[in-house]
PDB file of C-alpha atoms and ligand atoms in Angstrom:
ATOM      1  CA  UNK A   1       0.000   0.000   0.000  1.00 45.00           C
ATOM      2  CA  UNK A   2       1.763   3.274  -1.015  1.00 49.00           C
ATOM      3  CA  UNK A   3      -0.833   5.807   0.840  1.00 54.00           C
ATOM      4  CA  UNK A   4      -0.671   4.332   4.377  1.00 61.00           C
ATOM      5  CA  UNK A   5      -2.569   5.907   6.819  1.00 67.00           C
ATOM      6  CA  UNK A   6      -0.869   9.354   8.011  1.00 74.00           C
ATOM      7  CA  UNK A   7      -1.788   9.823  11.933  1.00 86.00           C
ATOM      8  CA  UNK A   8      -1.942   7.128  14.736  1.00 87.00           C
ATOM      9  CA  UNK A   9      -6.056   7.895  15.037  1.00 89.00           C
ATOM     10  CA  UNK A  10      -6.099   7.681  11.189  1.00 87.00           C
ATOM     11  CA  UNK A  11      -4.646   4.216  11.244  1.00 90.00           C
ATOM     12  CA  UNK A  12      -7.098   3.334  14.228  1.00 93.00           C
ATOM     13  CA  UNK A  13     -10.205   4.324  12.023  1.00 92.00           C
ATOM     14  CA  UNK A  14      -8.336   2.328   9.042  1.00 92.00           C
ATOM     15  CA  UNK A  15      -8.416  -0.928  11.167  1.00 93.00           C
ATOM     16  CA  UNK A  16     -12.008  -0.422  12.197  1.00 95.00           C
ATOM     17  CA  UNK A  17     -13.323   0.140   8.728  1.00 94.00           C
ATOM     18  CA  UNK A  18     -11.436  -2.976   8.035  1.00 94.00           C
ATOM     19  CA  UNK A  19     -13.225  -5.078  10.811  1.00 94.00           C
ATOM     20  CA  UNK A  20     -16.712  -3.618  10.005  1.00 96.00           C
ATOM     21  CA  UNK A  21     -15.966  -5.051   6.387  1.00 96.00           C
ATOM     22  CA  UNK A  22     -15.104  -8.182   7.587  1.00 95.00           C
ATOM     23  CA  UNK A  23     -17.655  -8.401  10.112  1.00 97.00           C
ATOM     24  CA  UNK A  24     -20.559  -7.633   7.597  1.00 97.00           C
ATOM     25  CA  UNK A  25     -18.762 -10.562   5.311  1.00 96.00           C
ATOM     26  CA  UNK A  26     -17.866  -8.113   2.581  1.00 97.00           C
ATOM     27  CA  UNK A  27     -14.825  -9.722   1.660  1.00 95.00           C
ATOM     28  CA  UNK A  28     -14.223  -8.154  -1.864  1.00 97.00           C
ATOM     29  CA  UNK A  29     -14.413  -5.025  -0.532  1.00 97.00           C
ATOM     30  CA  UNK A  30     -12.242  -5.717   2.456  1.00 96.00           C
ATOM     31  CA  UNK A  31      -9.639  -6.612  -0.420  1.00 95.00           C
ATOM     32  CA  UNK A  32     -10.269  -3.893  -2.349  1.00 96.00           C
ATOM     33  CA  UNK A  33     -10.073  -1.402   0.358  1.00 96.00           C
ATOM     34  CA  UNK A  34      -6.571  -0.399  -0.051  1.00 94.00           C
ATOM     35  CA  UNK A  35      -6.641   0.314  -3.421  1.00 95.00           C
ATOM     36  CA  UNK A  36      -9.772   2.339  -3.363  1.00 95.00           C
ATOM     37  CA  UNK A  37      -8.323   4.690  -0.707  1.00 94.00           C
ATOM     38  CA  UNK A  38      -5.454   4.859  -2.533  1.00 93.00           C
ATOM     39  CA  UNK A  39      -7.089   5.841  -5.778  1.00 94.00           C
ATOM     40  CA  UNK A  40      -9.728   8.283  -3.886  1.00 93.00           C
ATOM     41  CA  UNK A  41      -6.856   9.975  -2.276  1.00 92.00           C
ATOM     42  CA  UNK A  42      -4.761  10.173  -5.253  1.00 95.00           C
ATOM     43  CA  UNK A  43      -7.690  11.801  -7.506  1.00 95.00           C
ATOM     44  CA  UNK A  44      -9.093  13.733  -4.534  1.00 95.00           C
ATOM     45  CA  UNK A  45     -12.647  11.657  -4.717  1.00 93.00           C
ATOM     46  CA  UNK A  46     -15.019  12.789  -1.975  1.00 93.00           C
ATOM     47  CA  UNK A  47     -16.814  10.502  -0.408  1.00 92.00           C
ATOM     48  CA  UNK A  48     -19.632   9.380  -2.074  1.00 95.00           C
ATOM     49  CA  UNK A  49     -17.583   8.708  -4.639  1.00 95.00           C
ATOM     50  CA  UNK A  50     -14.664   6.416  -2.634  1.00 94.00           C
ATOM     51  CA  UNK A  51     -17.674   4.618  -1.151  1.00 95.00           C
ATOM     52  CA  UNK A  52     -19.640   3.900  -4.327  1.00 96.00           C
ATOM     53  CA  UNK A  53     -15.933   2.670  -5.741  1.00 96.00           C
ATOM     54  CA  UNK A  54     -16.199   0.263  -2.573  1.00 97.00           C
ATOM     55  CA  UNK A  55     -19.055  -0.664  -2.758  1.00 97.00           C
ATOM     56  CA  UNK A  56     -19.781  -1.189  -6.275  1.00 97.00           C
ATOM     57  CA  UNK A  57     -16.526  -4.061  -6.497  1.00 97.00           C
ATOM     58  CA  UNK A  58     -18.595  -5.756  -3.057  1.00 97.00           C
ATOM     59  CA  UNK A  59     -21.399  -5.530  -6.145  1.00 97.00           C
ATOM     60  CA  UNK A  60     -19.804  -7.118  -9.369  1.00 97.00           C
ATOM     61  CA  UNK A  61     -18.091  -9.592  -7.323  1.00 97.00           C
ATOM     62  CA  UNK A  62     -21.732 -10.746  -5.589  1.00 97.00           C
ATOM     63  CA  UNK A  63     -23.432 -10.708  -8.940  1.00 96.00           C
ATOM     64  CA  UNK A  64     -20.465 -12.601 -10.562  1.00 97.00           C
ATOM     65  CA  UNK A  65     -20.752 -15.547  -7.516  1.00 97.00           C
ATOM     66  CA  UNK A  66     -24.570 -15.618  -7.596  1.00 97.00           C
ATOM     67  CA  UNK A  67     -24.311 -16.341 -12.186  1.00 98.00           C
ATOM     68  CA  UNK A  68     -21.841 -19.359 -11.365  1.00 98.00           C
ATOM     69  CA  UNK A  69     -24.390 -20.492  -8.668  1.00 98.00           C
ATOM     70  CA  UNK A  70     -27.578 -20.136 -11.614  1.00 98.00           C
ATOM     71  CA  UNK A  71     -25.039 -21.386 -14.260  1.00 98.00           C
ATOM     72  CA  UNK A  72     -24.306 -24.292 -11.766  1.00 98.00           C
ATOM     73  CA  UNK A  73     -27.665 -25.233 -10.850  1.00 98.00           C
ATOM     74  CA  UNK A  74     -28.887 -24.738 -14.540  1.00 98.00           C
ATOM     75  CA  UNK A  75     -26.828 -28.099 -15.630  1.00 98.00           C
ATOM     76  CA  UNK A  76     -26.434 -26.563 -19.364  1.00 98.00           C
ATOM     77  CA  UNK A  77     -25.287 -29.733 -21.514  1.00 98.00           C
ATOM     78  CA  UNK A  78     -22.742 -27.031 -23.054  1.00 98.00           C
ATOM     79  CA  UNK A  79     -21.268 -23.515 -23.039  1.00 97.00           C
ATOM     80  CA  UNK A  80     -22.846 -22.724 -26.404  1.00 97.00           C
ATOM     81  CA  UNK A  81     -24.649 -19.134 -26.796  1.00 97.00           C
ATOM     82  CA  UNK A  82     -26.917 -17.299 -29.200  1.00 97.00           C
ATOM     83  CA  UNK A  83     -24.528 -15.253 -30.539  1.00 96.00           C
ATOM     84  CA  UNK A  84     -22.587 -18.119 -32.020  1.00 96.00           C
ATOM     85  CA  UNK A  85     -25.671 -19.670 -33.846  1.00 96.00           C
ATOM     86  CA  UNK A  86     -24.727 -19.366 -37.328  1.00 95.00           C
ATOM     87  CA  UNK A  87     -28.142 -18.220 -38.800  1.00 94.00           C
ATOM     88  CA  UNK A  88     -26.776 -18.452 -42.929  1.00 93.00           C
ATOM     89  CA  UNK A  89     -25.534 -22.203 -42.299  1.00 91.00           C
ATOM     90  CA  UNK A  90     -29.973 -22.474 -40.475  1.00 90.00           C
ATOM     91  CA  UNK A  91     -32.294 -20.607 -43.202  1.00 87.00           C
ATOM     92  CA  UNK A  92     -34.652 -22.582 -41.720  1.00 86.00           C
ATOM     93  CA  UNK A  93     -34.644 -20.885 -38.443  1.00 92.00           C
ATOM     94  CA  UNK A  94     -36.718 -17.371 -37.864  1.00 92.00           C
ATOM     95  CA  UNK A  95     -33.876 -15.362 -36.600  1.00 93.00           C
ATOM     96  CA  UNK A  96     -36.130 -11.992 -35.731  1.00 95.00           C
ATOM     97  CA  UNK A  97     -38.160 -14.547 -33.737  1.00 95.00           C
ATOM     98  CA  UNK A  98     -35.337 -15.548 -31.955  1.00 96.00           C
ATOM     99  CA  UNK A  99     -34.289 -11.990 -31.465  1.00 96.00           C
ATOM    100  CA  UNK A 100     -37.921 -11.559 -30.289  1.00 96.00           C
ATOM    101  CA  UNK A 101     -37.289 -14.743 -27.381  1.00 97.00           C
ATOM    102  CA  UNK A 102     -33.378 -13.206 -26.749  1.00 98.00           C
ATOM    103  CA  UNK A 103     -35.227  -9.992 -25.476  1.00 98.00           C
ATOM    104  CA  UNK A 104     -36.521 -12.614 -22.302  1.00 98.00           C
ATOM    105  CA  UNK A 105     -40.015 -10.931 -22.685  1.00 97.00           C
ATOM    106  CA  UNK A 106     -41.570 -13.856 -22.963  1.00 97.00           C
ATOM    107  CA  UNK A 107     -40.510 -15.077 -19.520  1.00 97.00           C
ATOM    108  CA  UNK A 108     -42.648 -11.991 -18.480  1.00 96.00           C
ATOM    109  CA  UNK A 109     -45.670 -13.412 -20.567  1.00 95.00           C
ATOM    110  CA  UNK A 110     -45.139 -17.115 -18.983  1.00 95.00           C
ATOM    111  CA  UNK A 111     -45.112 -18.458 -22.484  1.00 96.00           C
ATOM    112  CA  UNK A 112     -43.635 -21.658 -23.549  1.00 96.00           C
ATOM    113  CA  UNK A 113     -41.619 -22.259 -26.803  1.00 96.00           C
ATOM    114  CA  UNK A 114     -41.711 -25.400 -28.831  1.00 96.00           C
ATOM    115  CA  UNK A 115     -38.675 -26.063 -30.969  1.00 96.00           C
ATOM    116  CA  UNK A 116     -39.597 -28.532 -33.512  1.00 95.00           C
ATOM    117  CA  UNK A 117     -37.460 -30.254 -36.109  1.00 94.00           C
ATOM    118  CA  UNK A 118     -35.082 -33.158 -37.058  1.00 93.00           C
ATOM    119  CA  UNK A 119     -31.956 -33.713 -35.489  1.00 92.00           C
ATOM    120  CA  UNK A 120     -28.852 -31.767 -36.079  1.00 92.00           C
ATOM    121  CA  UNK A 121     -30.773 -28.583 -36.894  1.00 94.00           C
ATOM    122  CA  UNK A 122     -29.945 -26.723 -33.968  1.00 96.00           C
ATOM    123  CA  UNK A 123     -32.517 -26.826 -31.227  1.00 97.00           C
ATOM    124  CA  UNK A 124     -30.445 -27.406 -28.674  1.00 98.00           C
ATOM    125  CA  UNK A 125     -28.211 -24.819 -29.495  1.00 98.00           C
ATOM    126  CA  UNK A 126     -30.729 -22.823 -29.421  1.00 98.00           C
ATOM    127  CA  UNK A 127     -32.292 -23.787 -25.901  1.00 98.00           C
ATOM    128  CA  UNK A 128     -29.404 -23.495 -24.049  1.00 98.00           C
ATOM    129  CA  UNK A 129     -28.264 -20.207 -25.469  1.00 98.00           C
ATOM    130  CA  UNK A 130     -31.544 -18.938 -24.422  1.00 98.00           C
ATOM    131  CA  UNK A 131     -31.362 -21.093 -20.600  1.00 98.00           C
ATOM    132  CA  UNK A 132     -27.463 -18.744 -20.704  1.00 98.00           C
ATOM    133  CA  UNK A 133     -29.321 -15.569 -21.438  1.00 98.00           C
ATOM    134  CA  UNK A 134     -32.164 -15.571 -19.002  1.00 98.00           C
ATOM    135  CA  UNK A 135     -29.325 -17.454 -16.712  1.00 98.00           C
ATOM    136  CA  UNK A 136     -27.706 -14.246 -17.246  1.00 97.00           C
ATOM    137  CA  UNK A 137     -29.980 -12.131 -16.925  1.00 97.00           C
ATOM    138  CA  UNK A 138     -30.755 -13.207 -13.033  1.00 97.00           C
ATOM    139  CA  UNK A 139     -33.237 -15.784 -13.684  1.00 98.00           C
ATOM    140  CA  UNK A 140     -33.562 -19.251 -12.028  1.00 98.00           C
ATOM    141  CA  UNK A 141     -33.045 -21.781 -15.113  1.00 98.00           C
ATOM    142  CA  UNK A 142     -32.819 -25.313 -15.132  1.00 98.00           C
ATOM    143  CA  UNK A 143     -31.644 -27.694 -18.268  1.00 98.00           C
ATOM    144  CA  UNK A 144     -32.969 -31.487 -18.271  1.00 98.00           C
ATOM    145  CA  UNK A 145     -34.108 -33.613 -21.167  1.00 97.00           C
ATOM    146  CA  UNK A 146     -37.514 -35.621 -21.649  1.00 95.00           C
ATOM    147  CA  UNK A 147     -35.878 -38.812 -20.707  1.00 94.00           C
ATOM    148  CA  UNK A 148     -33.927 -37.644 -17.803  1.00 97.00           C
ATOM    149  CA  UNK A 149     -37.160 -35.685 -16.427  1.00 97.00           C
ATOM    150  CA  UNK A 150     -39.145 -39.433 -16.722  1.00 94.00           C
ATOM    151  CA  UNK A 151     -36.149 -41.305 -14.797  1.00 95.00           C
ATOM    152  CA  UNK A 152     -36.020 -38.918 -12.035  1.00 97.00           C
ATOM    153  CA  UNK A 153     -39.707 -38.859 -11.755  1.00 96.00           C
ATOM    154  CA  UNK A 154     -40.436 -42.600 -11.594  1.00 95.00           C
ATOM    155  CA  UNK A 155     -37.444 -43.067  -8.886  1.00 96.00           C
ATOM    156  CA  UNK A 156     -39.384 -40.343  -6.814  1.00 96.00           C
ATOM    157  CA  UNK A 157     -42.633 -41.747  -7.479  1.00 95.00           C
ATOM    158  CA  UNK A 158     -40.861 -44.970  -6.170  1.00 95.00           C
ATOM    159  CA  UNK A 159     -39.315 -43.210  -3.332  1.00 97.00           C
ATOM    160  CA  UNK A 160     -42.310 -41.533  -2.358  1.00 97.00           C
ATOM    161  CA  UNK A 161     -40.619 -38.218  -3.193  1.00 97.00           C
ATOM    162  CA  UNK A 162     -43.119 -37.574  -5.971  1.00 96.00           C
ATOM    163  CA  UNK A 163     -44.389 -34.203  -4.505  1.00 96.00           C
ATOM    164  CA  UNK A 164     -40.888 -33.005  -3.705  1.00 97.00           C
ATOM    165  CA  UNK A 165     -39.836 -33.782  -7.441  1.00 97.00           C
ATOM    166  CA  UNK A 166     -43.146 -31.945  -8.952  1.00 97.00           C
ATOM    167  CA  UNK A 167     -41.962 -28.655  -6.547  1.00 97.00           C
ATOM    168  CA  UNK A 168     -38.699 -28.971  -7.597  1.00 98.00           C
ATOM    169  CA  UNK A 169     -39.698 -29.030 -11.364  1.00 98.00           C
ATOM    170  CA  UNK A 170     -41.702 -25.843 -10.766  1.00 98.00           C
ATOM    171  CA  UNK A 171     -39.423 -23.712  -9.639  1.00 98.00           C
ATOM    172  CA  UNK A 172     -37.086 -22.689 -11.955  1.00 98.00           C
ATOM    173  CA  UNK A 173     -38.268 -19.617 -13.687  1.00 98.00           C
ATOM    174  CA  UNK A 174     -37.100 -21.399 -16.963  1.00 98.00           C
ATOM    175  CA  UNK A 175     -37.179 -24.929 -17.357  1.00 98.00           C
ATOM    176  CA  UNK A 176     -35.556 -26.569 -20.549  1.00 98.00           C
ATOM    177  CA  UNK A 177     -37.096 -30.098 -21.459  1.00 98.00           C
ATOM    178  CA  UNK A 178     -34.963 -31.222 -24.220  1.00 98.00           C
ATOM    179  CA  UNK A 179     -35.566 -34.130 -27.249  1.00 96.00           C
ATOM    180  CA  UNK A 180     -39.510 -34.932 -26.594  1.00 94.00           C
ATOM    181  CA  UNK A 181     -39.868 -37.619 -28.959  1.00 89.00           C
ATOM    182  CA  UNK A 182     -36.332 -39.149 -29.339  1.00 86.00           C
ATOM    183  CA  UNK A 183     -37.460 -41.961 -26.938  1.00 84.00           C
ATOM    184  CA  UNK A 184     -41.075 -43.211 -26.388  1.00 83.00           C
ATOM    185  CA  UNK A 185     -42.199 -41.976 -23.164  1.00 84.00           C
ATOM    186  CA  UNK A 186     -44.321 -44.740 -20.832  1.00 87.00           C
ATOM    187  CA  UNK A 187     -47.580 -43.873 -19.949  1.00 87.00           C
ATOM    188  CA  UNK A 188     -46.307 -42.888 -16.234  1.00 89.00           C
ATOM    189  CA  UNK A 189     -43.965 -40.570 -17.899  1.00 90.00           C
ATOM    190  CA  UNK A 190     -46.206 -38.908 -20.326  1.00 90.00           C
ATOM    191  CA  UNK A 191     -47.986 -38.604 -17.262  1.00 91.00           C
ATOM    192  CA  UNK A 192     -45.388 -36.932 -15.231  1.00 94.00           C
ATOM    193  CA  UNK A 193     -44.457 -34.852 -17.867  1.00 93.00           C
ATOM    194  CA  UNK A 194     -47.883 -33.391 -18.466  1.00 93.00           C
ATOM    195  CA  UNK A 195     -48.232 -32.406 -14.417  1.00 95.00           C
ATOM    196  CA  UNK A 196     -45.114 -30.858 -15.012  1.00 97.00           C
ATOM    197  CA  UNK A 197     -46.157 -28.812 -17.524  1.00 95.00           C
ATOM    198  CA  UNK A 198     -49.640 -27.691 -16.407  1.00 95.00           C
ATOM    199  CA  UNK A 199     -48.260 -26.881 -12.852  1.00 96.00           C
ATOM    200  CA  UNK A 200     -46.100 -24.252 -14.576  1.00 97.00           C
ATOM    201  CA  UNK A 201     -48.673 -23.165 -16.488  1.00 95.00           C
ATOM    202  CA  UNK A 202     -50.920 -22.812 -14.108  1.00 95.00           C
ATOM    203  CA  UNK A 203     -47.873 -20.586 -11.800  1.00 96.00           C
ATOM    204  CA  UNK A 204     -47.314 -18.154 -15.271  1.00 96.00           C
ATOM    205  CA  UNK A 205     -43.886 -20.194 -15.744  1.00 97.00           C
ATOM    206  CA  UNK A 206     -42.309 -20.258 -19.159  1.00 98.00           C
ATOM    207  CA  UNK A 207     -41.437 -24.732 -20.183  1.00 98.00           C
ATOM    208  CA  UNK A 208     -39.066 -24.804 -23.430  1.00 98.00           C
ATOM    209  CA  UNK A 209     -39.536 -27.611 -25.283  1.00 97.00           C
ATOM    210  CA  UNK A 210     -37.511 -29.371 -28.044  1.00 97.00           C
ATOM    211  CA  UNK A 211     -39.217 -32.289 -30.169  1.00 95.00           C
ATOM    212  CA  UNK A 212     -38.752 -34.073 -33.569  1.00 94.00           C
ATOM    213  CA  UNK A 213     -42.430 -34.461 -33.368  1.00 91.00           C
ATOM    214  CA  UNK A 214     -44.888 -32.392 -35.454  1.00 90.00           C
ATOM    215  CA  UNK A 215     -47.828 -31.194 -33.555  1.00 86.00           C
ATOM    216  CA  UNK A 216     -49.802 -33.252 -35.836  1.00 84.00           C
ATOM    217  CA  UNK A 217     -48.446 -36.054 -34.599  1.00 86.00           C
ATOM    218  CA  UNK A 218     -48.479 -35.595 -30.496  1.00 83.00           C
ATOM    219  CA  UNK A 219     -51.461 -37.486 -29.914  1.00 78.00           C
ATOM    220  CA  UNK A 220     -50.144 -40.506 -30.918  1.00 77.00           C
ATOM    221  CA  UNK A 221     -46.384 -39.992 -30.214  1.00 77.00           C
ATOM    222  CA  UNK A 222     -46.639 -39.536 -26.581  1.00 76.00           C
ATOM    223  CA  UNK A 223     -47.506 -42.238 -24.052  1.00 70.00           C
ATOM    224  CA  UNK A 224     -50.764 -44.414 -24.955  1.00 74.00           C
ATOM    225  CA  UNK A 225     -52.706 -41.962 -24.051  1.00 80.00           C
ATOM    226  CA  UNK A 226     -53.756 -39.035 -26.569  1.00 83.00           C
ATOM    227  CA  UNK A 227     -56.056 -37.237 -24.534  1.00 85.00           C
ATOM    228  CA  UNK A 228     -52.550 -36.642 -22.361  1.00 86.00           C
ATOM    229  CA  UNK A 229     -51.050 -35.820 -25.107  1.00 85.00           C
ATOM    230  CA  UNK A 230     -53.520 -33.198 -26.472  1.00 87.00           C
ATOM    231  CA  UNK A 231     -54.203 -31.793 -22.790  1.00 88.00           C
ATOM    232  CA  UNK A 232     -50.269 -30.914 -22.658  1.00 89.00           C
ATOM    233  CA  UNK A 233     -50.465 -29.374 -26.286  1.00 89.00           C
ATOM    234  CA  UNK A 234     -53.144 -27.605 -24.833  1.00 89.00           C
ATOM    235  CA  UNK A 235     -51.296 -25.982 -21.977  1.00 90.00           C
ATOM    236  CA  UNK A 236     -48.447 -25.214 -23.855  1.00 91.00           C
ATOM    237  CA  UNK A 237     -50.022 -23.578 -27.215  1.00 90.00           C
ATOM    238  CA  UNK A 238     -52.344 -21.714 -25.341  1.00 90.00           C
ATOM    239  CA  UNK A 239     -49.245 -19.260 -23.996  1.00 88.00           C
ATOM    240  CA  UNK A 240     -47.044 -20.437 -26.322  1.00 90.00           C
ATOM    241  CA  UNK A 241     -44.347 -19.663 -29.678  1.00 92.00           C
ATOM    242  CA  UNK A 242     -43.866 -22.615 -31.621  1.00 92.00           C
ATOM    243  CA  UNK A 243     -40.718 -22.431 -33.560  1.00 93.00           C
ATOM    244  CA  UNK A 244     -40.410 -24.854 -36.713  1.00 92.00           C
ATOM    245  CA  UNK A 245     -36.729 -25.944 -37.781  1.00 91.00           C
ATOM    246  CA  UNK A 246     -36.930 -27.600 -40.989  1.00 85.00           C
ATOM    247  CA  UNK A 247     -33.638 -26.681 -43.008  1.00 80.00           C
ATOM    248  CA  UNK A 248     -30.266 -28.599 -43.642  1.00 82.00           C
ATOM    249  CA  UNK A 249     -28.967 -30.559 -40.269  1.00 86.00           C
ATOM    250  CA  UNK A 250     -25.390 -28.680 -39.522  1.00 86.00           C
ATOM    251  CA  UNK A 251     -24.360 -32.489 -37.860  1.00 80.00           C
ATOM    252  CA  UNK A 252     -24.044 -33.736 -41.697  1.00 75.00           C
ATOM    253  CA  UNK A 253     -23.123 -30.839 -43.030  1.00 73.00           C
ATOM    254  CA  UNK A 254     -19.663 -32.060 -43.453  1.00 68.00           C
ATOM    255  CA  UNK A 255     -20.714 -35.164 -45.158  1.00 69.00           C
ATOM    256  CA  UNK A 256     -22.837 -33.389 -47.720  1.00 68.00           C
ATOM    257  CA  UNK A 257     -19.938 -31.060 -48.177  1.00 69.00           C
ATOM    258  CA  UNK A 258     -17.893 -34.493 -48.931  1.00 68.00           C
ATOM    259  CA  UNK A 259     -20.866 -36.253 -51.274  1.00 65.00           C
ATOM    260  CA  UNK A 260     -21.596 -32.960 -53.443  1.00 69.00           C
ATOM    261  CA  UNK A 261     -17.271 -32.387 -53.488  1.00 67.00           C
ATOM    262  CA  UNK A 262     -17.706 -36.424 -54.675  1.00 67.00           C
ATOM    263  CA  UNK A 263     -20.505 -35.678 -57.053  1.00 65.00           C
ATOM    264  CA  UNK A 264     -19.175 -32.762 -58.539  1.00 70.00           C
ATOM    265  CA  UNK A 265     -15.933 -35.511 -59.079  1.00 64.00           C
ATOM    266  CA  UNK A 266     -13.567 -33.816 -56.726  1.00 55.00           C
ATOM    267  CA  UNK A 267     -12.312 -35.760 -53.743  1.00 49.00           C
ATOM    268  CA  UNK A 268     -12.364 -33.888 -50.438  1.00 47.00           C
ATOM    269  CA  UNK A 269      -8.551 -34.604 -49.351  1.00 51.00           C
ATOM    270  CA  UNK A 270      -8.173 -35.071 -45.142  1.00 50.00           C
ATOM    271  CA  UNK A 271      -5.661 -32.053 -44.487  1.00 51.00           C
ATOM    272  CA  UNK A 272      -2.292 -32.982 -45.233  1.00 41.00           C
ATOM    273  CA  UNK A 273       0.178 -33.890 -42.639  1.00 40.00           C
ATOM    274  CA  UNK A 274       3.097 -32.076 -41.766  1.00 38.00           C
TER     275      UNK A 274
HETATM  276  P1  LIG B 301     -30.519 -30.630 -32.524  1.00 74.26           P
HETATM  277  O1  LIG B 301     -30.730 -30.396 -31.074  1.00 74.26           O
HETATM  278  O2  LIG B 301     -31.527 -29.947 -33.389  1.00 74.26           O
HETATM  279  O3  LIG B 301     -30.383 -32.077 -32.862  1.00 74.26           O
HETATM  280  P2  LIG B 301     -28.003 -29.344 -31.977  1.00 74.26           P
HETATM  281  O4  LIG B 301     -28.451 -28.058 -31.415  1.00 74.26           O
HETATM  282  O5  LIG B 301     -27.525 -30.362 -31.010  1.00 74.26           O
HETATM  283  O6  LIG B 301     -29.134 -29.961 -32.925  1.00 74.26           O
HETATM  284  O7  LIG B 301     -26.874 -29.052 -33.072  1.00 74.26           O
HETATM  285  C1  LIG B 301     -25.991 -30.069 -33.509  1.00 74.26           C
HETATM  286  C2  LIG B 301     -24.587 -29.528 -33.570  1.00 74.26           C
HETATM  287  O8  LIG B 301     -24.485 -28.585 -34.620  1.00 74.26           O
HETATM  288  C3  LIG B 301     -24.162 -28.805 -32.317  1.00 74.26           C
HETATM  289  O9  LIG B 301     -22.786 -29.002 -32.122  1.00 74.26           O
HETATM  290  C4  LIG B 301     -24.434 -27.357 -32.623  1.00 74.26           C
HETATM  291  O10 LIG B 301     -23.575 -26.506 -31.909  1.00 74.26           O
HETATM  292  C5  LIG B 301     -24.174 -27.298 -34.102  1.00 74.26           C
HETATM  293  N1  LIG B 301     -25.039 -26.361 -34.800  1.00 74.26           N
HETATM  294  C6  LIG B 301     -26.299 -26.603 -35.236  1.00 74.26           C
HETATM  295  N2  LIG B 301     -26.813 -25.556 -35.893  1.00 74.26           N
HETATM  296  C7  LIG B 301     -25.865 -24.608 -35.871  1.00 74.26           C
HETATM  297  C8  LIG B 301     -25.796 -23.267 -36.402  1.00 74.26           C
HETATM  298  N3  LIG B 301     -26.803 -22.727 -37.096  1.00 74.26           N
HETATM  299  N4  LIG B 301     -24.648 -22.552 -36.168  1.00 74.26           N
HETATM  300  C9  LIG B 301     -23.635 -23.103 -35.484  1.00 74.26           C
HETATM  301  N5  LIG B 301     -23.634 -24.366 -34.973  1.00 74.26           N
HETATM  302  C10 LIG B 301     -24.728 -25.107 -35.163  1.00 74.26           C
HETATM  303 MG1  LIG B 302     -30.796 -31.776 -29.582  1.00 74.26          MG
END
């Protein structure tokens, strides 16, 4: 510290400050505490302005601790985000629409958002560089697949934790259900999945969906039952966006870059070695 404190009362009023920072557990600031005086007595700051400085790193570093908690507890399959989607390799994909989602607004709303396409497309991508912005943004978000959603819900059924599970799936202010569709669900998971969704929908909170099933075909794709099926369409096009993905799948991308190279009669070469 280059500035130490000048007088013997000074360095007395120095220590307390210190201990009342510690005491009140604001240990960024308590760090930082040297180095703001320092700068506030170098450019003469007054002292709203040395305590907003103080303050205000106790702030970022708070808000930077409680993100890695949300990021933590929103078990994102990957770090992807919406500004890497790569909207002229998806013409299939509405990009003011998913502007329109990016702005969070309809988290406000409580309206759900169906992804729907085939695989490789991007939905995903998508979903969990939405989850990262409203993560971001201070909301409670929470990442889990169809599948994974069924499993945990027949253990708890099993376990007798079944109304525990349903409050935990409630919470988040964003909850991510990812590939609907890829495996059949059971009717007990259809079921589980449909209480899911309509107690969200009943609290005003936003479900994001991805499927390779068509709304045309719910009824029959979900469970054995198609009256679930249609009452959780239901609940989730009533407040809802749907967004269709139909173009090229970026997963194959490289192998139709190979097979038109091969049609056109020029061999795609593996990069040479060194
Ligand atoms: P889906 O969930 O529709 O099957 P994914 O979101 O998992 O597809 O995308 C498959 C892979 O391709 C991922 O690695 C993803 O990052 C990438 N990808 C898909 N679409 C794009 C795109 N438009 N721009 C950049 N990467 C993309
Ligand atoms: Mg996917």
């Amino acid at each position: 510290m280059s500035e130490l404190p000048r007088t013997q009362s000074e360095a007395e009023t120095y220590q307390r400050l210190r201990s009342h920072l510690a005491f009140l557990k604001l240990i960024d600031a308590a760090e930082a505490l040297p180095r703001v005086l320092d700068r506030a007595r170098a450019d003469k700051l007054g002292m709203i302005d040395g305590l907003e400085q103080l303050l205000a790193v106790e702030v970022t570093a708070v808000e930077q601790r409680k993100l890695t908690g949300r990021l933590r507890f929103a078990c994102l399959p990957a770090p992807w985000r919406l500004a890497d989607f790569d909207y002229s390799a998806q013409p299939g994909v509405d990009q003011a629409l998913i502007r329109e989602l990016a702005t969070l607004r309809f988290l406000d709303e409580g309206a759900n958002v169906l992804f729907i396409g085939p695989p490789g497309v991007g939905k995903t991508m998508l979903a969990v560089g939405l989850a990262r912005e409203a993560a971001e943004a201070g909301h409670r978000v929470y990442f889990t697949t169809a599948a994974d959603l069924a499993a945990r819900c027949r253990k708890a059924a099993l376990e007798g934790r079944w109304a525990t599970m349903m409050r935990f799936y409630a919470g988040p202010r964003l909850l991510v259900c990812d590939e609907l569709g890829y495996q059949p669900l059971a009717a007990d998971a259809a079921a589980a999945l449909f209480q899911v969704i309509n107690t969200r929908y009943a609290n005003g909170s936003s479900t994001l969906i991805t499927t390779n099933v068509g709304i045309g075909a719910w009824a029959t794709a979900f469970g054995d039952d198609p009256i679930v099926a249609a009452a959780m369409l239901d609940r989730l096009l009533h407040r809802g966006v749907v967004v269709g993905i139909d173009g090229p799948s970026y997963r194959l991308r490289s192998h139709q870059a190979r097979a038109e190279a091969l049609r056109a009669g020029t061999e795609v070469r593996p990069h040479a070695s060194r």
